[in-house]
Amino acid sequence: MALTRLKLTAFRNLLDAEIRPASGINLLIGMNASGKTSVLEAIYLLSLARSFRSKRLKTLIHHDEGAFTVFAEFAQPQTQIKTTLGIQRQQHAPETEILFQGQKPQGVAELARHFPVQLINPDAFRLLEGSPKDRRQFLDWGVFHTQPLFMSAWQRFQRALRQRNSLLRHARIDPLELRLWDQEVATTGELISTLRAEYLDRLRPIFSQFLMRLTELQQIDIHYQRGWDKQVDLSSYLASALAKDKEQGFTQGGPQRAELRVTASGRLAVDVLSRGQQKCVVSALKLAQGALLAEQTGQHCTYIIDDLPAELDIQHRQLFCELLEEQNTQVFITAVEAQAMQQDWKHPDRMAWFHVKHGKIQPTQFSSIS
Ligand SMILES: Nc1ncnc2c1ncn2[C@@H]1O[C@H](COP(=O)(O)OP(=O)(O)OP(=O)(O)O)[C@@H](O)[C@H]1O
Ligand SMILES: [Mg+2]
């Protein structure tokens, strides 16, 4: 799905702003504090019903107002099927109101499936040095979008794990109940692990192709560590770890502890690659996820990229932009200077340019801001 209209009311400093983006590359140019990241934040909200900046959606409401509204229209470029989504957060309401096609969605997963978004910002660029949880989230984005079995396995696993952990903290444990939750953790945990490993096997070759186009880095490998002893299945592992788990009061191994190990010539990438090289690896990973999604499901994801010129040098930016353009997908990129963005594209006049100023967004000609 491509976003065809975005209307923002009292969303951060965007009191009343509207944009009709192109289904290809959209460039948002504006001074510091004009509202560029807020626009990306609103687009992200349409996919995940949460922000990448604040835990509490209330903080997104304009300071002088009682509610924000994000309204969006989408179209499927091939079929021209149209959809609408509205998200409203009121200062004093107990929860966020979401209307997808005029109805309350079943869950956030429905929004994510409808409009997959890939965020590339300074936090995303720190993927390799961040926590294992960040890398699991990265991996699970792809598994969720390409493996239909993943979502329900994940929900069942989370529930069983919570139950098992709570049981472990009891002074006396009912062995039958423990067996029951162990079984559920083991079956769903094994499935999650298999789906993740399969996904990564498909991602790896695509990632390598992108990386080769972006840098001269070679021998970058990604290994999946499933989160428990390599030699045994999860059921046997849980049984063998019971005494220690009881002592700690939680389940120490399993897919909740999985890790993606990215290495360069056998060494941990984060220890040996420069910051810029790490960003190229992350860029290739993100591009690979979008390409694999399109290959497997025919669905294109929307890339939202915050302040690209601040993150990559001109040479890598040009290569990255070339790859982005080849994906034939919707992209939103912010930058402070139009000049920097202009150098990144072979045909800057073909892109949709927008000027963000004091919380207003105006479509503009590339020639009038450059
Ligand atoms: N709830 C809010 N109500 C009103 N204004 C807000 C709110 N939250 C943030 N702002 C302000 O909105 C403005 C735009 O912020 P935003 O982060 O979108 O700017 P930006 O264009 O991305 O800037 P930069 O180039 O510095 O990253 C800032 O002045 C910020 O302080
Ligand atoms: Mg910003």
Coordinates of C-alpha atoms in Angstrom, one line a residue, residues 16-304:
D16 CA -3.2 21.6 10.5
A17 CA -1.1 20.1 7.7
E18 CA -1.8 18.0 4.7
I19 CA 0.3 16.2 2.1
R20 CA -0.5 14.1 -1.0
P21 CA 2.6 12.1 -1.4
A22 CA 3.9 10.4 -4.6
S23 CA 4.0 6.6 -4.7
G24 CA 7.8 6.9 -5.3
I25 CA 10.4 9.1 -3.7
N26 CA 9.2 12.0 -1.5
L27 CA 11.7 14.5 -0.1
L28 CA 10.8 16.7 2.9
I29 CA 13.1 19.7 3.3
G30 CA 13.0 22.1 6.1
M31 CA 14.9 23.9 8.8
N32 CA 15.6 22.5 12.2
A33 CA 12.4 22.2 14.3
S34 CA 10.1 22.8 11.2
G35 CA 8.3 19.4 11.8
K36 CA 10.0 16.9 9.4
T37 CA 10.6 14.1 11.9
S38 CA 7.0 14.7 13.2
V39 CA 5.7 13.9 9.7
L40 CA 7.7 10.6 9.7
E41 CA 6.5 9.9 13.2
A42 CA 2.9 10.2 12.0
I43 CA 3.5 7.9 9.0
Y44 CA 5.1 5.3 11.4
L45 CA 2.1 5.6 13.6
L46 CA -0.1 4.4 10.7
S47 CA 1.8 1.2 10.7
L48 CA 2.4 0.4 14.3
A49 CA 0.0 2.7 16.3
R50 CA 3.0 3.8 18.3
S51 CA 5.8 6.4 18.0
F52 CA 9.5 5.8 17.6
R53 CA 10.2 8.8 19.8
S54 CA 7.8 8.7 22.7
K55 CA 6.4 5.9 24.8
R56 CA 3.2 7.9 25.5
L57 CA 1.1 9.0 22.6
K58 CA -0.3 11.9 24.6
T59 CA 3.0 13.7 24.3
L60 CA 2.3 13.9 20.5
I61 CA -0.7 16.1 21.1
H62 CA 0.0 19.8 20.3
H63 CA 0.7 21.6 23.6
D64 CA -2.3 23.9 23.2
E65 CA -4.8 21.3 22.0
G66 CA -6.8 18.5 23.6
A67 CA -6.3 15.8 20.9
F68 CA -4.4 14.9 17.7
T69 CA -5.8 13.3 14.6
V70 CA -3.8 11.5 11.9
F71 CA -6.0 10.7 8.9
A72 CA -4.6 8.7 5.9
E73 CA -5.7 7.4 2.6
F74 CA -3.8 4.6 0.8
A75 CA -3.9 3.1 -2.6
Q76 CA -2.5 -0.1 -4.0
P77 CA -0.6 1.0 -7.0
Q78 CA -1.4 -2.0 -9.1
T79 CA -5.0 -2.6 -8.2
Q80 CA -6.0 1.0 -7.2
I81 CA -7.8 -0.5 -4.2
K82 CA -8.2 2.4 -1.7
T83 CA -8.2 2.3 2.1
T84 CA -8.5 4.8 4.9
L85 CA -7.2 4.9 8.4
G86 CA -7.8 7.4 11.2
I87 CA -5.9 7.6 14.5
Q88 CA -7.0 10.0 17.3
R89 CA -5.6 10.4 20.7
Q90 CA -7.4 12.6 23.2
Q91 CA -5.8 14.1 26.3
H92 CA -8.5 12.7 28.6
A93 CA -9.7 9.5 26.8
P94 CA -8.6 6.2 28.2
E95 CA -7.2 4.9 24.9
T96 CA -6.3 5.8 21.4
E97 CA -9.1 5.6 18.9
I98 CA -8.3 3.8 15.6
L99 CA -10.6 3.4 12.7
F100 CA -9.5 1.3 9.8
Q101 CA -11.9 1.4 6.9
G102 CA -14.4 2.9 9.2
Q103 CA -14.1 0.1 11.8
K104 CA -12.0 -0.7 14.9
P105 CA -9.2 -3.0 13.7
Q106 CA -8.8 -6.5 15.2
G107 CA -5.4 -5.5 16.5
V108 CA -2.2 -3.6 15.6
A109 CA -1.0 -6.5 13.5
E110 CA -3.8 -5.7 11.0
L111 CA -2.4 -2.1 10.6
A112 CA 1.2 -3.4 10.2
R113 CA 0.2 -5.9 7.5
H114 CA -1.8 -3.3 5.7
F115 CA 1.1 -0.7 5.6
P116 CA 4.5 -2.1 6.4
V117 CA 7.0 0.6 7.2
Q118 CA 10.8 0.5 7.5
L119 CA 12.3 3.2 9.6
I120 CA 15.9 4.4 9.1
N121 CA 17.0 6.9 11.6
P122 CA 20.0 7.3 14.0
D123 CA 18.6 4.6 16.3
A124 CA 18.1 2.2 13.4
F125 CA 21.6 2.9 12.2
R126 CA 22.9 1.8 15.6
L127 CA 21.4 -1.7 15.1
L128 CA 24.8 -3.5 15.4
E129 CA 25.8 -1.8 18.6
G130 CA 22.4 -1.9 20.2
S131 CA 21.0 -4.6 22.4
P132 CA 20.1 -8.1 21.2
K133 CA 16.5 -7.1 21.6
D134 CA 16.9 -4.5 18.8
R135 CA 18.3 -7.2 16.5
R136 CA 15.5 -9.6 17.4
Q137 CA 13.0 -6.9 16.6
F138 CA 14.7 -6.3 13.3
L139 CA 14.5 -10.0 12.5
D140 CA 11.0 -10.4 13.6
W141 CA 9.7 -7.5 11.4
G142 CA 10.7 -9.7 8.4
V143 CA 9.4 -13.0 9.9
F144 CA 6.1 -11.4 10.8
H145 CA 5.5 -10.0 7.3
T146 CA 6.6 -13.1 5.4
Q147 CA 5.7 -16.1 7.6
P148 CA 1.9 -16.3 8.4
L149 CA 2.4 -18.8 11.2
F150 CA 4.7 -16.4 13.2
M151 CA 2.2 -14.1 14.8
S152 CA 0.1 -16.7 16.5
A153 CA 3.1 -18.8 17.5
W154 CA 4.7 -15.6 19.1
Q155 CA 1.5 -14.7 21.0
R156 CA 1.2 -18.3 22.3
F157 CA 4.8 -18.4 23.2
Q158 CA 4.7 -15.1 25.1
R159 CA 1.7 -16.2 27.1
A160 CA 3.2 -19.6 28.0
L161 CA 6.6 -18.0 28.9
R162 CA 4.8 -15.6 31.3
Q163 CA 3.0 -18.4 32.9
R164 CA 6.1 -20.5 33.3
N165 CA 8.1 -17.6 34.8
S166 CA 5.3 -16.9 37.2
L167 CA 5.2 -20.6 38.3
L168 CA 9.0 -20.6 38.8
R169 CA 8.6 -18.0 41.4
H170 CA 6.2 -20.1 43.5
A171 CA 7.6 -21.9 46.5
R172 CA 5.8 -25.1 45.5
I173 CA 5.4 -25.9 41.8
D174 CA 2.7 -28.1 40.6
P175 CA 4.6 -30.6 38.3
L176 CA 1.6 -31.1 36.0
E177 CA 1.1 -27.4 35.4
L178 CA 4.8 -26.9 34.8
R179 CA 4.8 -29.8 32.2
L180 CA 1.9 -28.1 30.5
W181 CA 3.6 -24.7 30.1
D182 CA 7.0 -26.3 29.3
Q183 CA 5.3 -28.2 26.4
E184 CA 3.7 -25.0 25.1
V185 CA 6.9 -23.0 25.4
A186 CA 8.8 -25.8 23.7
T187 CA 6.5 -26.3 20.7
T188 CA 5.9 -22.6 20.0
G189 CA 9.5 -21.7 20.8
E190 CA 10.9 -24.3 18.3
L191 CA 8.5 -23.0 15.6
I192 CA 9.5 -19.4 16.2
S193 CA 13.1 -20.4 16.0
T194 CA 12.7 -22.4 12.7
L195 CA 10.7 -19.6 11.1
R196 CA 13.4 -17.1 12.1
A197 CA 16.2 -19.3 10.8
E198 CA 14.4 -19.9 7.5
Y199 CA 13.8 -16.2 7.0
L200 CA 17.4 -15.4 7.7
D201 CA 18.5 -18.0 5.1
R202 CA 16.4 -16.2 2.5
L203 CA 17.6 -12.7 3.6
R204 CA 21.3 -13.4 3.6
P205 CA 21.9 -13.6 -0.2
I206 CA 19.8 -10.5 -0.9
F207 CA 21.7 -8.6 1.9
S208 CA 25.0 -9.6 0.3
Q209 CA 24.0 -8.3 -3.1
F210 CA 23.0 -5.0 -1.6
L211 CA 26.1 -4.7 0.5
M212 CA 28.3 -5.4 -2.5
R213 CA 26.7 -2.5 -4.3
L214 CA 27.1 -0.2 -1.3
T215 CA 30.6 -0.9 -0.1
E216 CA 33.8 -2.9 -0.7
L217 CA 33.3 -4.7 2.5
Q218 CA 33.6 -8.5 2.2
Q219 CA 33.0 -11.5 4.4
I220 CA 30.2 -10.0 6.4
D221 CA 28.2 -12.8 7.8
I222 CA 25.0 -13.0 9.8
H223 CA 24.6 -15.9 12.2
Y224 CA 21.4 -16.8 14.0
Q225 CA 21.9 -17.9 17.6
R226 CA 18.6 -19.4 18.7
G227 CA 19.0 -18.6 22.4
W228 CA 19.6 -22.0 24.0
D229 CA 22.1 -24.9 24.0
K230 CA 22.9 -25.8 20.4
Q231 CA 23.0 -29.6 21.1
V232 CA 19.5 -30.1 22.4
D233 CA 15.9 -29.4 21.6
L234 CA 14.0 -26.8 23.6
S235 CA 12.0 -29.3 25.6
S236 CA 15.1 -31.1 26.8
Y237 CA 16.8 -27.8 27.5
L238 CA 13.9 -26.5 29.7
A239 CA 14.0 -29.8 31.7
S240 CA 17.8 -29.5 32.2
A241 CA 17.7 -25.8 33.1
L242 CA 14.8 -26.1 35.6
A243 CA 16.9 -25.9 38.8
K244 CA 18.8 -22.8 37.6
D245 CA 15.6 -21.2 36.3
K246 CA 14.0 -21.7 39.7
E247 CA 16.9 -20.1 41.4
Q248 CA 16.8 -17.1 39.1
G249 CA 13.0 -17.0 39.0
F250 CA 12.7 -16.9 35.2
T251 CA 13.4 -18.9 32.1
Q252 CA 16.9 -18.1 31.0
G253 CA 17.1 -19.7 27.6
G254 CA 14.8 -19.9 24.6
P255 CA 13.9 -17.7 21.5
Q256 CA 13.4 -14.8 23.8
R257 CA 17.2 -14.7 24.1
A258 CA 18.0 -15.2 20.5
E259 CA 20.7 -13.1 18.9
L260 CA 21.8 -12.1 15.4
R261 CA 25.6 -12.1 15.3
V262 CA 27.0 -10.0 12.5
T263 CA 30.6 -10.7 11.8
A264 CA 33.3 -9.2 9.6
S265 CA 36.0 -11.8 8.6
G266 CA 35.0 -13.8 11.7
R267 CA 35.1 -10.9 14.2
L268 CA 32.1 -9.2 15.7
A269 CA 31.3 -6.4 13.2
V270 CA 30.6 -3.8 15.9
D271 CA 34.2 -4.3 17.2
V272 CA 36.0 -3.8 13.9
L273 CA 33.8 -1.8 11.5
S274 CA 33.9 2.0 11.4
R275 CA 30.6 3.8 12.2
G276 CA 30.1 4.5 8.5
Q277 CA 30.7 0.9 7.5
Q278 CA 28.2 -0.2 10.1
K279 CA 25.7 2.1 8.6
C280 CA 26.2 0.6 5.2
V281 CA 25.6 -2.9 6.7
V282 CA 22.4 -1.7 8.3
S283 CA 21.3 0.0 5.1
A284 CA 21.9 -3.2 3.1
L285 CA 20.0 -5.2 5.8
K286 CA 17.0 -2.8 5.6
L287 CA 16.9 -2.8 1.8
A288 CA 17.1 -6.5 1.8
Q289 CA 14.1 -6.8 4.1
G290 CA 12.0 -4.7 1.8
A291 CA 13.2 -6.6 -1.3
L292 CA 12.5 -9.9 0.3
L293 CA 9.0 -8.8 1.4
A294 CA 8.2 -7.7 -2.2
E295 CA 9.6 -11.0 -3.6
Q296 CA 7.7 -13.2 -1.2
T297 CA 4.4 -11.4 -0.8
G298 CA 4.2 -8.9 -3.7
Q299 CA 3.8 -6.2 -1.0
H300 CA 6.0 -3.1 -0.9
C301 CA 7.1 -1.5 2.3
T302 CA 7.3 2.3 2.7
Y303 CA 10.7 3.6 3.8
I304 CA 10.9 6.5 6.2

